[in-house]
Coordinates of C-alpha atoms in Angstrom, one line a residue:
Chain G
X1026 CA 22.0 -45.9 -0.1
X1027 CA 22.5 -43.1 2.6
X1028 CA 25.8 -43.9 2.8
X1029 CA 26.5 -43.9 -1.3
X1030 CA 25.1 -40.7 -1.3
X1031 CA 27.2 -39.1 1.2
X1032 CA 30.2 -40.7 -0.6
X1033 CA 29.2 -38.5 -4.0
X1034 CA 28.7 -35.9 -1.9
X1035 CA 32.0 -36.4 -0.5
X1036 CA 33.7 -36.3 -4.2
X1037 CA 31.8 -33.6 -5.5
X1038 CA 32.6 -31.3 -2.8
X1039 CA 36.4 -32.0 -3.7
X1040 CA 36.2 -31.0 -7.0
X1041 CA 37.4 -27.4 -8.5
X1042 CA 34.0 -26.3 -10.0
X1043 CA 31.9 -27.3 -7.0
X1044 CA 35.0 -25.2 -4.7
X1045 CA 34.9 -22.6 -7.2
X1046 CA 30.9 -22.0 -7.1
X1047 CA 30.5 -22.4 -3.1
X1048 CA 33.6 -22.1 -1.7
X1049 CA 32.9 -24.5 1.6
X1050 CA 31.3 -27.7 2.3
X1051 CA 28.1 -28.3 2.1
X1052 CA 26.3 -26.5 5.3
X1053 CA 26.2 -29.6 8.0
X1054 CA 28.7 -28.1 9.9
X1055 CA 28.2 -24.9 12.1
X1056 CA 31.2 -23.7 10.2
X1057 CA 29.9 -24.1 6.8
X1058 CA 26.5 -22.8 7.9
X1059 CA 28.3 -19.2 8.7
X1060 CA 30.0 -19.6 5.5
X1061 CA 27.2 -19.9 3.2
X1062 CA 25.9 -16.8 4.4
X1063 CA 29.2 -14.9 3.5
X1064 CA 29.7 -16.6 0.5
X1065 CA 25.7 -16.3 -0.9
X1066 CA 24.6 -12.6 -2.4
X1067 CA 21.2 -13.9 -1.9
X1068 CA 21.4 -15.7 1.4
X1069 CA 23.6 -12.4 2.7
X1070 CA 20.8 -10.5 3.2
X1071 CA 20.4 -12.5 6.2
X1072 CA 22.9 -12.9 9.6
X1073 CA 24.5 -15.6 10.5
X1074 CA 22.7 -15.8 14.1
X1075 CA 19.4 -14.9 14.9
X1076 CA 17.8 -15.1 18.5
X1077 CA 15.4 -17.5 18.9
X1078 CA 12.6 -15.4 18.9
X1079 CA 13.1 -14.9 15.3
X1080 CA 11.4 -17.9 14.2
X1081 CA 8.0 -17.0 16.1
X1082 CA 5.9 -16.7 12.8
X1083 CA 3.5 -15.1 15.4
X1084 CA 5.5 -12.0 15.6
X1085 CA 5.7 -10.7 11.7
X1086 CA 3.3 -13.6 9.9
X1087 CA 6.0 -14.0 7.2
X1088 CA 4.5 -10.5 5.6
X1089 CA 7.5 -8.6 4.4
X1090 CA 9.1 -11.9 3.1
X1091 CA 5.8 -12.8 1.3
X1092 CA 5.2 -9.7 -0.4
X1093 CA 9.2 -10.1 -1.4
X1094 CA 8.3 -13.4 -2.8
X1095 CA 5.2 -12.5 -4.6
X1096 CA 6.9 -9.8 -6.0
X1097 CA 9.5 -12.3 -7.8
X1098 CA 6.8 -14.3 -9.2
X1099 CA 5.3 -10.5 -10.8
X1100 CA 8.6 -10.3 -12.1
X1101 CA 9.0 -14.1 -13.5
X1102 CA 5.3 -14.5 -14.6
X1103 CA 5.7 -10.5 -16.5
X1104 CA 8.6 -11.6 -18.1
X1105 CA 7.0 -14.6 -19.9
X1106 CA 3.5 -12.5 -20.4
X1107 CA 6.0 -9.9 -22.3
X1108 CA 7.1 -12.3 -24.6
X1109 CA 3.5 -12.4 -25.9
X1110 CA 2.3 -9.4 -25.7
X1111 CA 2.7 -6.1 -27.9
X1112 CA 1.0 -3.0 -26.2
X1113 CA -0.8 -1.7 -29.5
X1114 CA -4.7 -1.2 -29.0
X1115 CA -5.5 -3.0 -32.3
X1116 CA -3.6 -6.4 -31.1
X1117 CA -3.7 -6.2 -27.5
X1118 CA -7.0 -7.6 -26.4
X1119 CA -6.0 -10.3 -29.0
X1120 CA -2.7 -11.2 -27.5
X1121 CA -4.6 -11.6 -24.1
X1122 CA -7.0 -13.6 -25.9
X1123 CA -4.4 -16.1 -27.4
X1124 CA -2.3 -16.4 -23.6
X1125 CA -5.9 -18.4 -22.9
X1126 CA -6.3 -19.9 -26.4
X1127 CA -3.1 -21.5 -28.3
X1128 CA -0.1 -21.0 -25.9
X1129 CA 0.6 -23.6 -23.5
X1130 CA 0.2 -22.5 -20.0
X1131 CA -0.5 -19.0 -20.9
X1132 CA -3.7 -19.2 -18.9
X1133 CA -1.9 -20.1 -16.3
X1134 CA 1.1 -18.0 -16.2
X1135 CA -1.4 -15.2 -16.8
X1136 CA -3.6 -16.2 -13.9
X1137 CA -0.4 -16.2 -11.5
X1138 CA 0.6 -12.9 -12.2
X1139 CA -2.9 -12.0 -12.1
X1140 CA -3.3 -13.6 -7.8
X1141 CA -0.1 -12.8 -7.1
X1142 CA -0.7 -9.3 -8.0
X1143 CA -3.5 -9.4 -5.8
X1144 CA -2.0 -11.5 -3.2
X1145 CA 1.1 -8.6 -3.1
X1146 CA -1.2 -5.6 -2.4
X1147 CA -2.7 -7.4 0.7
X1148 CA 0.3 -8.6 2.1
X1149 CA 2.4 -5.0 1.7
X1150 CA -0.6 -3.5 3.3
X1151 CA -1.2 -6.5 6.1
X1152 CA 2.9 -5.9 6.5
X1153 CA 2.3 -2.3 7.2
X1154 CA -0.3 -2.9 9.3
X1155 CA 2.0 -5.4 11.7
X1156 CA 5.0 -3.2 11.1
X1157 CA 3.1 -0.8 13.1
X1158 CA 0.8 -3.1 15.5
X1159 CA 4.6 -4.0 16.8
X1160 CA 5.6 -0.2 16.6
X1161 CA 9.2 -1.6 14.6
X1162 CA 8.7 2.1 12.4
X1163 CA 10.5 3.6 15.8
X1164 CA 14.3 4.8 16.2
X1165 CA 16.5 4.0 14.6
X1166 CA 13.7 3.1 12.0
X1167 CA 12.1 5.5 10.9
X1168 CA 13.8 6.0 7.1
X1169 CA 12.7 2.4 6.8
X1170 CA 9.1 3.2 7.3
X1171 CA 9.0 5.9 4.5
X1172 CA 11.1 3.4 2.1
X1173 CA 8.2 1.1 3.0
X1174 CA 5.9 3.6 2.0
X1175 CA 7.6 4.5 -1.0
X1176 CA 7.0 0.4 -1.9
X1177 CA 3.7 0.4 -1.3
X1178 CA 2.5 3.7 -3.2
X1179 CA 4.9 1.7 -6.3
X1180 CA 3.0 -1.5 -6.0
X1181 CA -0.2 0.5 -6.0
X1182 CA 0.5 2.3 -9.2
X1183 CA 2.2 -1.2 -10.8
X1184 CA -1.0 -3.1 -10.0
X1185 CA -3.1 0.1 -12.0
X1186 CA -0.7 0.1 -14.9
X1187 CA -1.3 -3.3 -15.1
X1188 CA -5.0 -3.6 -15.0
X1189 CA -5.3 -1.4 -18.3
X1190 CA -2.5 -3.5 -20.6
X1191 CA -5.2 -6.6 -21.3
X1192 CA -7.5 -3.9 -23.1
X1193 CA -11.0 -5.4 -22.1
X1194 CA -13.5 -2.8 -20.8
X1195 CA -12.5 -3.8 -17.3
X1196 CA -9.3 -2.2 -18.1
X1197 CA -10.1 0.9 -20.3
X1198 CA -13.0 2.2 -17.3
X1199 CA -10.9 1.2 -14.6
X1200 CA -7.9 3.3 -16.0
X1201 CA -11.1 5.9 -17.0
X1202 CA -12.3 6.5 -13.4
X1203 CA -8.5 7.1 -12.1
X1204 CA -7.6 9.7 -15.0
X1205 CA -10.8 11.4 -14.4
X1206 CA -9.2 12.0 -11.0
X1207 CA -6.1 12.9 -12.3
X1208 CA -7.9 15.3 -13.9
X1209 CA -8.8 16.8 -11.0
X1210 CA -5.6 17.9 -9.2
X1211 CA -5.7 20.9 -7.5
X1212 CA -3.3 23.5 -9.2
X1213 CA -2.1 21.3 -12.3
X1214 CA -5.8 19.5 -13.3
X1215 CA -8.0 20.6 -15.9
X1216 CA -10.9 20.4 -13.6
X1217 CA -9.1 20.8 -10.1
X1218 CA -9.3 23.8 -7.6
X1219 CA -7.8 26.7 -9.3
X1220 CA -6.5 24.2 -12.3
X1221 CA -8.7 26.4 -15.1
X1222 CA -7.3 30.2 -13.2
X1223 CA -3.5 28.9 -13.8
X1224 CA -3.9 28.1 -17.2
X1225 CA -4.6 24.4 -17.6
X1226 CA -6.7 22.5 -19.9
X1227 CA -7.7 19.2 -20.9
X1228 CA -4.3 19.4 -23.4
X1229 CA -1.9 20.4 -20.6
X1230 CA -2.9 18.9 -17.4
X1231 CA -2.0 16.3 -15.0
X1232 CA -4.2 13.4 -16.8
X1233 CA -2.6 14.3 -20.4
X1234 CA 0.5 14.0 -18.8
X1235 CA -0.6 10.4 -17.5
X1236 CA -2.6 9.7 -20.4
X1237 CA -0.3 11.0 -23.3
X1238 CA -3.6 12.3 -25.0
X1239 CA -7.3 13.4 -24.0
X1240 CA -8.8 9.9 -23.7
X1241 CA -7.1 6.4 -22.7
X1242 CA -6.0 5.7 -25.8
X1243 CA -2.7 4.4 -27.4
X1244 CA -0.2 6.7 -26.3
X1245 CA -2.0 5.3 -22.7
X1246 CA -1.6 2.2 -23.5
X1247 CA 2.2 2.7 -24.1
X1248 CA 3.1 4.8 -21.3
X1249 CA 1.5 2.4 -18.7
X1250 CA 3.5 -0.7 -20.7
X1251 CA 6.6 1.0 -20.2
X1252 CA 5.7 1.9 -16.6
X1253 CA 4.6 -1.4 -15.8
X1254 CA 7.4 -3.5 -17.4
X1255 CA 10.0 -1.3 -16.8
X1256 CA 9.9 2.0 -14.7
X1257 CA 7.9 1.0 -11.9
X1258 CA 10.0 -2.8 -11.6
X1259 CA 12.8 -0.8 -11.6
X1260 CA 12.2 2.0 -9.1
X1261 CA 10.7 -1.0 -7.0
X1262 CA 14.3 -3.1 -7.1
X1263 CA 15.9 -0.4 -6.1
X1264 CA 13.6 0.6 -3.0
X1265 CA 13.2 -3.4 -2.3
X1266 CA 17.3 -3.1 -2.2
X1267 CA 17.6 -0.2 0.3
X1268 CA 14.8 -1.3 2.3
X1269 CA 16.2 -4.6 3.0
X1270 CA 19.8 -3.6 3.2
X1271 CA 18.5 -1.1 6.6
X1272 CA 16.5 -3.9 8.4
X1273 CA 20.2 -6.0 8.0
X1274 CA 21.8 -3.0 9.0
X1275 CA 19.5 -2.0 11.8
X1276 CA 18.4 -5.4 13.0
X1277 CA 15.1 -6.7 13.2
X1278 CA 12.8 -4.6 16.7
X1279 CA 11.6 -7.0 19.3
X1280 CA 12.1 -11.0 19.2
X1281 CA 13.8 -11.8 16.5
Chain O
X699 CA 23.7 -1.1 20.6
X700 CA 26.9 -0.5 22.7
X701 CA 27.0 -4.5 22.7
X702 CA 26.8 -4.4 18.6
X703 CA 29.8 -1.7 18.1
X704 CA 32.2 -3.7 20.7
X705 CA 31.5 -6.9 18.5
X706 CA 32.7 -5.2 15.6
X707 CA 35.7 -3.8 17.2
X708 CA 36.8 -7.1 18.3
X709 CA 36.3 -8.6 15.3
X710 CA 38.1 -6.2 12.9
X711 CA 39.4 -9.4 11.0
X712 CA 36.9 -11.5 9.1
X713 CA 37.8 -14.8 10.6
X714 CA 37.7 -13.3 14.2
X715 CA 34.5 -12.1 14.0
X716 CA 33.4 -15.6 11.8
X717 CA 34.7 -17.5 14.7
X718 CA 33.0 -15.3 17.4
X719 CA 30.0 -15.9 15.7
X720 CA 30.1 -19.6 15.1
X721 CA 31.7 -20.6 18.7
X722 CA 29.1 -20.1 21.5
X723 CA 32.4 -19.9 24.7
X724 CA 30.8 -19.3 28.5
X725 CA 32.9 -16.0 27.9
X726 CA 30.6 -14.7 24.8
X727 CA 27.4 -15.9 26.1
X728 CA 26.5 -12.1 26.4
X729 CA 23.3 -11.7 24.3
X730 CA 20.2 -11.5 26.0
X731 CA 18.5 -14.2 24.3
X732 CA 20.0 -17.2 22.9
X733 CA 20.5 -17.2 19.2
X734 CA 20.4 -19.5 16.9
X735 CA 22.3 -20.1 12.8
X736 CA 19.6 -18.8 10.4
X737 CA 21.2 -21.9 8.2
X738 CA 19.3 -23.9 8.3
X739 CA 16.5 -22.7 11.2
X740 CA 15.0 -19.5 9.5
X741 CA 16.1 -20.4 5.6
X742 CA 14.2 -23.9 6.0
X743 CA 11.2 -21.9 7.8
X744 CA 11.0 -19.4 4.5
X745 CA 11.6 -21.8 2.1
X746 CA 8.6 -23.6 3.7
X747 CA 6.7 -20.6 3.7
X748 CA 7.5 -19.7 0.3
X749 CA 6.4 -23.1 -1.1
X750 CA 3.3 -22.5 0.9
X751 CA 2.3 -19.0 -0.8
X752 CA 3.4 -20.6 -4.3
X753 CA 1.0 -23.8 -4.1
X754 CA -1.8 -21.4 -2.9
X755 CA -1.3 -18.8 -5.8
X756 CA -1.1 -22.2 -8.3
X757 CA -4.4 -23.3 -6.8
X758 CA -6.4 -20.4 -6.9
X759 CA -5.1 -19.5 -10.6
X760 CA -6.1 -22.9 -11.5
X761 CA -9.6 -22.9 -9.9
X762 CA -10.4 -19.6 -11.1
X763 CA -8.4 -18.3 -14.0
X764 CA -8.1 -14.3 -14.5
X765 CA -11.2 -12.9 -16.0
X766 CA -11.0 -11.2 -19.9
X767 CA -14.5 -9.2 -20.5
X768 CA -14.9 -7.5 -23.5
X769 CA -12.8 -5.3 -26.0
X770 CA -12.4 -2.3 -24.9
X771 CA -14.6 0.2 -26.3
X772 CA -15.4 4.3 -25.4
X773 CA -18.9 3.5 -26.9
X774 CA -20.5 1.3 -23.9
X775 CA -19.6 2.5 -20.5
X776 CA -20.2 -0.6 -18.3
X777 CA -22.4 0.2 -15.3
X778 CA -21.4 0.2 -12.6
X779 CA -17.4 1.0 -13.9
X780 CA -15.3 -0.1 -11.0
X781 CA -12.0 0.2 -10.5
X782 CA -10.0 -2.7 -9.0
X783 CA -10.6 -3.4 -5.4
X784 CA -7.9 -1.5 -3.4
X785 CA -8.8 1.3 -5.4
X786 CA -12.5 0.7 -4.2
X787 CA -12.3 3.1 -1.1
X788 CA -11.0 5.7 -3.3
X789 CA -14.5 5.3 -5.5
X790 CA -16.7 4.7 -2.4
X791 CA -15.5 8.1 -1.7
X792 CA -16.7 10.2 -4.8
X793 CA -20.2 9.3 -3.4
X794 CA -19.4 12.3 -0.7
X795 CA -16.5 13.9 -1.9
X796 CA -15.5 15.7 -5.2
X797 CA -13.1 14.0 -7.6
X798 CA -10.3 16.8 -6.1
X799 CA -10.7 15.5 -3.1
X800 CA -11.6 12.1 -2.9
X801 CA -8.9 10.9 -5.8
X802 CA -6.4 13.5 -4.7
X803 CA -6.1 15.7 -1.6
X804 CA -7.5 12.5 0.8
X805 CA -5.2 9.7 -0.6
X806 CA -1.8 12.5 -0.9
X807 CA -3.3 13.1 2.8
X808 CA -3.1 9.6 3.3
X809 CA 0.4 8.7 2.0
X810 CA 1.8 12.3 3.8
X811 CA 0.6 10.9 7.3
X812 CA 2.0 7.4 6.9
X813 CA 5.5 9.1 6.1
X814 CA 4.9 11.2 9.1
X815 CA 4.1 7.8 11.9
X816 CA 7.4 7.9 12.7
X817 CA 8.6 11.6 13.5
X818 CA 5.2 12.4 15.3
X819 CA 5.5 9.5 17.6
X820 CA 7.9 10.1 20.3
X821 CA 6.8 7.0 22.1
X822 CA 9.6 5.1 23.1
X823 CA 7.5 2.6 24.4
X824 CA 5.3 -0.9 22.4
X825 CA 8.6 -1.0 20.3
X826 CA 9.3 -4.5 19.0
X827 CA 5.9 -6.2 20.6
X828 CA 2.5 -6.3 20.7
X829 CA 1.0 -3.6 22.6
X830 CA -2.5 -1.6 23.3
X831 CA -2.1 0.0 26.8
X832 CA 1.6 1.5 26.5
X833 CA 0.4 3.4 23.2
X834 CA -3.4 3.6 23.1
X835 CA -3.8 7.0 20.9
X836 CA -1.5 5.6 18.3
X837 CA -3.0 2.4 17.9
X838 CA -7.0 3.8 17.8
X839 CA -5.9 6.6 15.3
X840 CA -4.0 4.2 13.1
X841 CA -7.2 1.5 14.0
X842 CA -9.0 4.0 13.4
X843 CA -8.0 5.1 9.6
X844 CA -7.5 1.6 8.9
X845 CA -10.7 0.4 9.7
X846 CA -12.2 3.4 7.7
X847 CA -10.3 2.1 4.3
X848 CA -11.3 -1.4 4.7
X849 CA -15.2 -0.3 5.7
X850 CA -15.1 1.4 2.4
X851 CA -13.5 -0.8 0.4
X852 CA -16.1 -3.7 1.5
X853 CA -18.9 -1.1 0.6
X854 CA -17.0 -0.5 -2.8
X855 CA -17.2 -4.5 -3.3
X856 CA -19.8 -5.7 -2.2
X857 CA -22.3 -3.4 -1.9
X858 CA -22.4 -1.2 -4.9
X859 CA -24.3 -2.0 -7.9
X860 CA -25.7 -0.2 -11.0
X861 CA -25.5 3.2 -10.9
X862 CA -23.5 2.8 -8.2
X863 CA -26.6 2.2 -5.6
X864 CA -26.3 0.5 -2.5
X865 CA -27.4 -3.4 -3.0
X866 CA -27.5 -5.7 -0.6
X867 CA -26.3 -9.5 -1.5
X868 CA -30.1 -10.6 -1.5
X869 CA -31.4 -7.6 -3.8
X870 CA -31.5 -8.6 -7.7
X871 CA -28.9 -6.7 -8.7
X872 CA -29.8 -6.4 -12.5
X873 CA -32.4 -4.2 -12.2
X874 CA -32.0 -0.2 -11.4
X875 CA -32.4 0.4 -7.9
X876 CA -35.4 3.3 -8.3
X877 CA -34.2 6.6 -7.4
X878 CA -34.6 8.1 -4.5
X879 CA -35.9 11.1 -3.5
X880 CA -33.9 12.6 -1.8
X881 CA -32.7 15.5 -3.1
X882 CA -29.1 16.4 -1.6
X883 CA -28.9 20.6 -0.8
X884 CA -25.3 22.4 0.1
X885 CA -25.1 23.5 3.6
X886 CA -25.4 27.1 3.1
X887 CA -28.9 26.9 1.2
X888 CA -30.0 24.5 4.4
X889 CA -28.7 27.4 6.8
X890 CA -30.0 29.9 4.4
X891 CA -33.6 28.8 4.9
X892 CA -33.7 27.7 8.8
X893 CA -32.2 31.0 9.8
X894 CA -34.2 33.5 7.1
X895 CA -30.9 34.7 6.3
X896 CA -30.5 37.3 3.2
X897 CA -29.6 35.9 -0.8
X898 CA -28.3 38.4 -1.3
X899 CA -24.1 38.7 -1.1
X900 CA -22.4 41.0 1.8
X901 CA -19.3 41.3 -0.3
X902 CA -18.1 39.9 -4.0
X903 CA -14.8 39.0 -4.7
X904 CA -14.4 38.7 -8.4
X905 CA -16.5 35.3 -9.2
X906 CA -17.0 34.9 -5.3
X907 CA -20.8 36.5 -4.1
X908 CA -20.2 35.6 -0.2
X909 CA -23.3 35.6 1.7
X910 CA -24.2 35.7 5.4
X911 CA -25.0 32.0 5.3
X912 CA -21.9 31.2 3.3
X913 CA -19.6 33.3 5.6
X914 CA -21.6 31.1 8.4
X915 CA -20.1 27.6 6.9
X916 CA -16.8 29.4 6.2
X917 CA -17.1 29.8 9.8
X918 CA -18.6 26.7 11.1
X919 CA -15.1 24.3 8.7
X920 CA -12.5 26.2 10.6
X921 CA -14.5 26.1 13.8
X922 CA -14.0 22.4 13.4
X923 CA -10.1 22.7 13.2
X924 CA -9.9 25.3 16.0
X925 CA -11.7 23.5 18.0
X926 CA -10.0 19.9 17.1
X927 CA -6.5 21.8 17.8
X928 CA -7.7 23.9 20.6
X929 CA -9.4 21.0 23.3
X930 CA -6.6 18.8 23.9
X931 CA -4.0 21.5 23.8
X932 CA -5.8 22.8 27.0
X933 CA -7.3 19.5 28.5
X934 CA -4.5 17.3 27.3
X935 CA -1.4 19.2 28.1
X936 CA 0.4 15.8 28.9
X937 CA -0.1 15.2 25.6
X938 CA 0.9 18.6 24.3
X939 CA 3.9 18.6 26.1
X940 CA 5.2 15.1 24.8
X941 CA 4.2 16.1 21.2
X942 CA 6.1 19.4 21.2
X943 CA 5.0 22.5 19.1
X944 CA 5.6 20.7 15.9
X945 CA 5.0 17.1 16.2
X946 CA 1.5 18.6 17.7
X947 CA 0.3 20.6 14.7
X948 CA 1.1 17.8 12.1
X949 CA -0.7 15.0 14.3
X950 CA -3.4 17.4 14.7
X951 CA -4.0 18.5 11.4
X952 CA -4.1 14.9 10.1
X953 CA -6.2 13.5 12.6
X954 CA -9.0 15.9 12.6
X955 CA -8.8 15.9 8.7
X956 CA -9.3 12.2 9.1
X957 CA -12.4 12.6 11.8
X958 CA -13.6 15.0 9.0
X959 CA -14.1 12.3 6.4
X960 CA -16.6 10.4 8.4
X961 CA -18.2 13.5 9.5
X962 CA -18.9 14.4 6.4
X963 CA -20.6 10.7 5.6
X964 CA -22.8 11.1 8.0
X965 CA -23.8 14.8 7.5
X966 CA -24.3 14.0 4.0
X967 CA -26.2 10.3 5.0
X968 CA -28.2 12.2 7.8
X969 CA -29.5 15.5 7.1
X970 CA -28.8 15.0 2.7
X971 CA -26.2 17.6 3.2
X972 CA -24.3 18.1 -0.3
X973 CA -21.6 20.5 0.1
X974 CA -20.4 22.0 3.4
X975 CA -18.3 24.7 2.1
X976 CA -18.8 26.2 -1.5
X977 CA -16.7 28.4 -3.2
X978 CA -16.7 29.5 -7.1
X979 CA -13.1 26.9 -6.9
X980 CA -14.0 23.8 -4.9
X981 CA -16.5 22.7 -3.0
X982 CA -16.0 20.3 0.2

């Protein structure tokens, strides 16, 4: 059987479309296993070699890889919630409603987006919290620290457009308490230090801005949607890009 | 480093450097450690892991589904309103802090000295490993703030009811908790009263009547930053001198700002202090 098997295996990797898609054998050969990592976008983000110590799950826990992967699964799980969802106060709640009522697996796909949204704030911050338990943040570093930062103030502000898109009155107070502190900005808030002296009011501040309006409301509702589906996802891409592309560049600190 | 810019000038040609990499020769065995091909040693081990963290986030969506309460509405305000639970430290906050500060200047603060780590920490040492002794002050100030956020955001969770009162898990937490009476009293009208000092302002600046007591707390805040910037600069002067002009001023300013938030917690916890520092603009 073991044997058949390799035969196939033997065919298929002779013929033009399987040479045109990899390029090399299958990787069972130290040559083929450098290959695949020259010839794969994805699998390029890695080296070819790493030292031993690289595979101590003791040293980094997995973190930054886990909050990569939950990430993806935000991004697979959103893409299917979009497809039933219409960010309009008088049919939002509904929509929500229905994911849990008459589509198949929309209770489910809802709840995964739902943990791993959780699941990716703990991790960034448990990853930033090893990151500097191991002091790796040091030169040459540093840049990729701030990046990292920059990551986790975007997942923050993902995961609090997101809360206010199902419409419940979880969502509306939530979004409530943090526009009342938008509100109070120093300098460019309604009700902020020195906010009132330089002109601003409930109509021009910092939470209208946010808001689109007064009170969470529709234009709300649409400015998070586009921030959360959109914006933010995209902003986060390209941060997840340049972060990743300095730890190949720079190496991984310590062990591995 | 030295070792890394060699390799690549050998290798100049793609198969070189391929074969460099794939042929472990007595002659290359240069590396400190031995390494190993990440195909299929550390792409198994993530797969692995990955599969792990998907079957846990399939179980727990499964065993408890996310929650959908009911439409929104600006009629009912739900009581307590809480916002989700990494926001929760944030809220825990506006208990002693104005909305200006506890939803704005602290977590800017926050995100401002996590940018900063790695310019203010001239440490060469504890880099790449697991270390207390070679870098203690880092790791209690960063211990330190960390262990501040996740106190509060426990309180946030599990310990604030209606009204936002403190509950503990064995009080019934659908009844009010009865209010207390203690009534909370700035600072300056505390100082105003122990000392017999005057009502009456010394000078007024437009809106701002400053009186003795409130020239006293004026006196008292940046009597906590001189004094937070002035003791180690002259007890400390190893760790001055390693910090530079610069580097010192920013790690001060942050870490005493940081010492001031649980000061304030207990002043207001302790002695039912409201405000320390009132002005016709903010209040601290």
């Amino acid at each position: 059987m073991l044997n058949l098997l390799q035969k196939i295996r033997a065919i298929v990797n002779k013929t033009q479309v399987f040479k045109s898609i990899f390029r090399h054998g299958y990787p069972d050969t130290d040559g083929n296993r450098a290959l695949v990592m020259f010839s794969n976008v994805i699998l390029h983000l890695h080296p070819v070699r790493v030292r031993r110590g690289a595979l101590k799950i003791k040293f980094t826990w997995c973190l930054g890889g886990l909050t990569f992967l939950f990430f993806i699964l935000l991004a697979i799980t959103g893409v299917v919630l979009m497809f039933y969802y219409v960010p309009d106060t008088r049919r939002a709640y509904n929509d929500i409603r229905d994911l849990g009522t008459v589509i198949y697996f929309g209770s489910l796909f809802r709840a995964v987006h739902r943990w791993s949204a959780h699941a990716m704030v703990f991790s960034v911050w448990m990853h930033m919290t090893r990151v500097f338990m191991t002091g790796s943040y040091k030169p040459p570093r540093e840049f990729n620290w701030v990046v990292g930062v920059i990551l986790l103030v975007t997942t923050l502000v993902l995961s609090w457009t997101g809360y206010l898109l199902p419409w419940d009155q979880l969502a509306l107070w939530a979004v409530t308490v943090g526009s009342k502190m938008a509100e109070a900005t120093p300098f460019i808030g309604a009700a902020g230090p020195f906010g009132p002296e330089l002109g601003f009011t409930a109509e021009n501040d910092m939470a209208f801005a946010l808001l689109g309006g007064t009170v969470v409301g529709q234009s709300a509702l649409l400015r998070f949607y586009v921030l959360h589906c959109l914006a933010l996802p995209l902003l986060m891409a390209l941060f997840i890009a340049v972060h990743f592309w300095r730890i190949r560049k720079d190496g991984f600190s310590g062990p591995l | 480093m030295s070792d890394k810019v060699s390799d690549l000038a050998q290798d100049s040609s793609k198969s070189g450097r391929l074969a460099s990499l794939i042929k472990k020769t007595a002659a290359e065995k240069v590396e400190p450690e031995d390494t190993v091909l990440v195909w299929p040693n550390l792409v198994y081990l993530e797969l692995i892991c990955s599969m792990v963290a998907v079957a846990i986030m399939l179980f727990l969506s499964l065993v408890s589904p996310a929650p959908l309460e009911e439409l929104a509405s600006a009629d009912t305000t739900p009581n307590p309103t809480k916002a989700p639970w990494y926001f929760l430290g944030l809220q825990e906050l506006l208990v002693y802090f104005d909305p200006w500060l506890a939803g704005m200047v602290l977590p800017t603060m926050i995100i401002v000295g996590l940018v900063l780590i790695p310019y203010v920490d001239p440490n060469p040492r504890g880099k790449g490993y697991y270390t207390f002794s070679e870098r203690k002050f880092s790791m209690l100030g960063f211990g330190f703030g960390l262990a501040l956020w996740w106190v509060l955001i426990v309180v946030g969770v599990f310990f604030r009811g209606l009204d936002w009162s403190w509950y503990w898990p064995w009080d019934d937490w659908h009844y009010h908790q009865p209010a207390g009476a203690v009534k909370l009293v700035d600072l300056e009208i505390i100082l105003q009263n122990l000392l017999g000092l005057s009502e009456s302002p010394l000078v007024t600046l437009g809106r701002y009547a400053i009186t003795t007591a409130n020239l006293i707390t004026w006196v008292l805040f940046l009597a906590f930053y001189a004094v937070g910037f002035t003791v180690p600069f002259l007890f400390f002067r190893d760790f001055y001198r390693r910090l530079g002009f610069v580097r010192y001023n920013l790690v001060m300013v942050m870490f005493i700002s940081m010492m001031g938030v649980p000061m304030k917690i207990f002043v207001r916890l302790l002695a039912d202090v409201k405000y320390v520092l009132v002005t016709p603009w903010f209040k601290i």
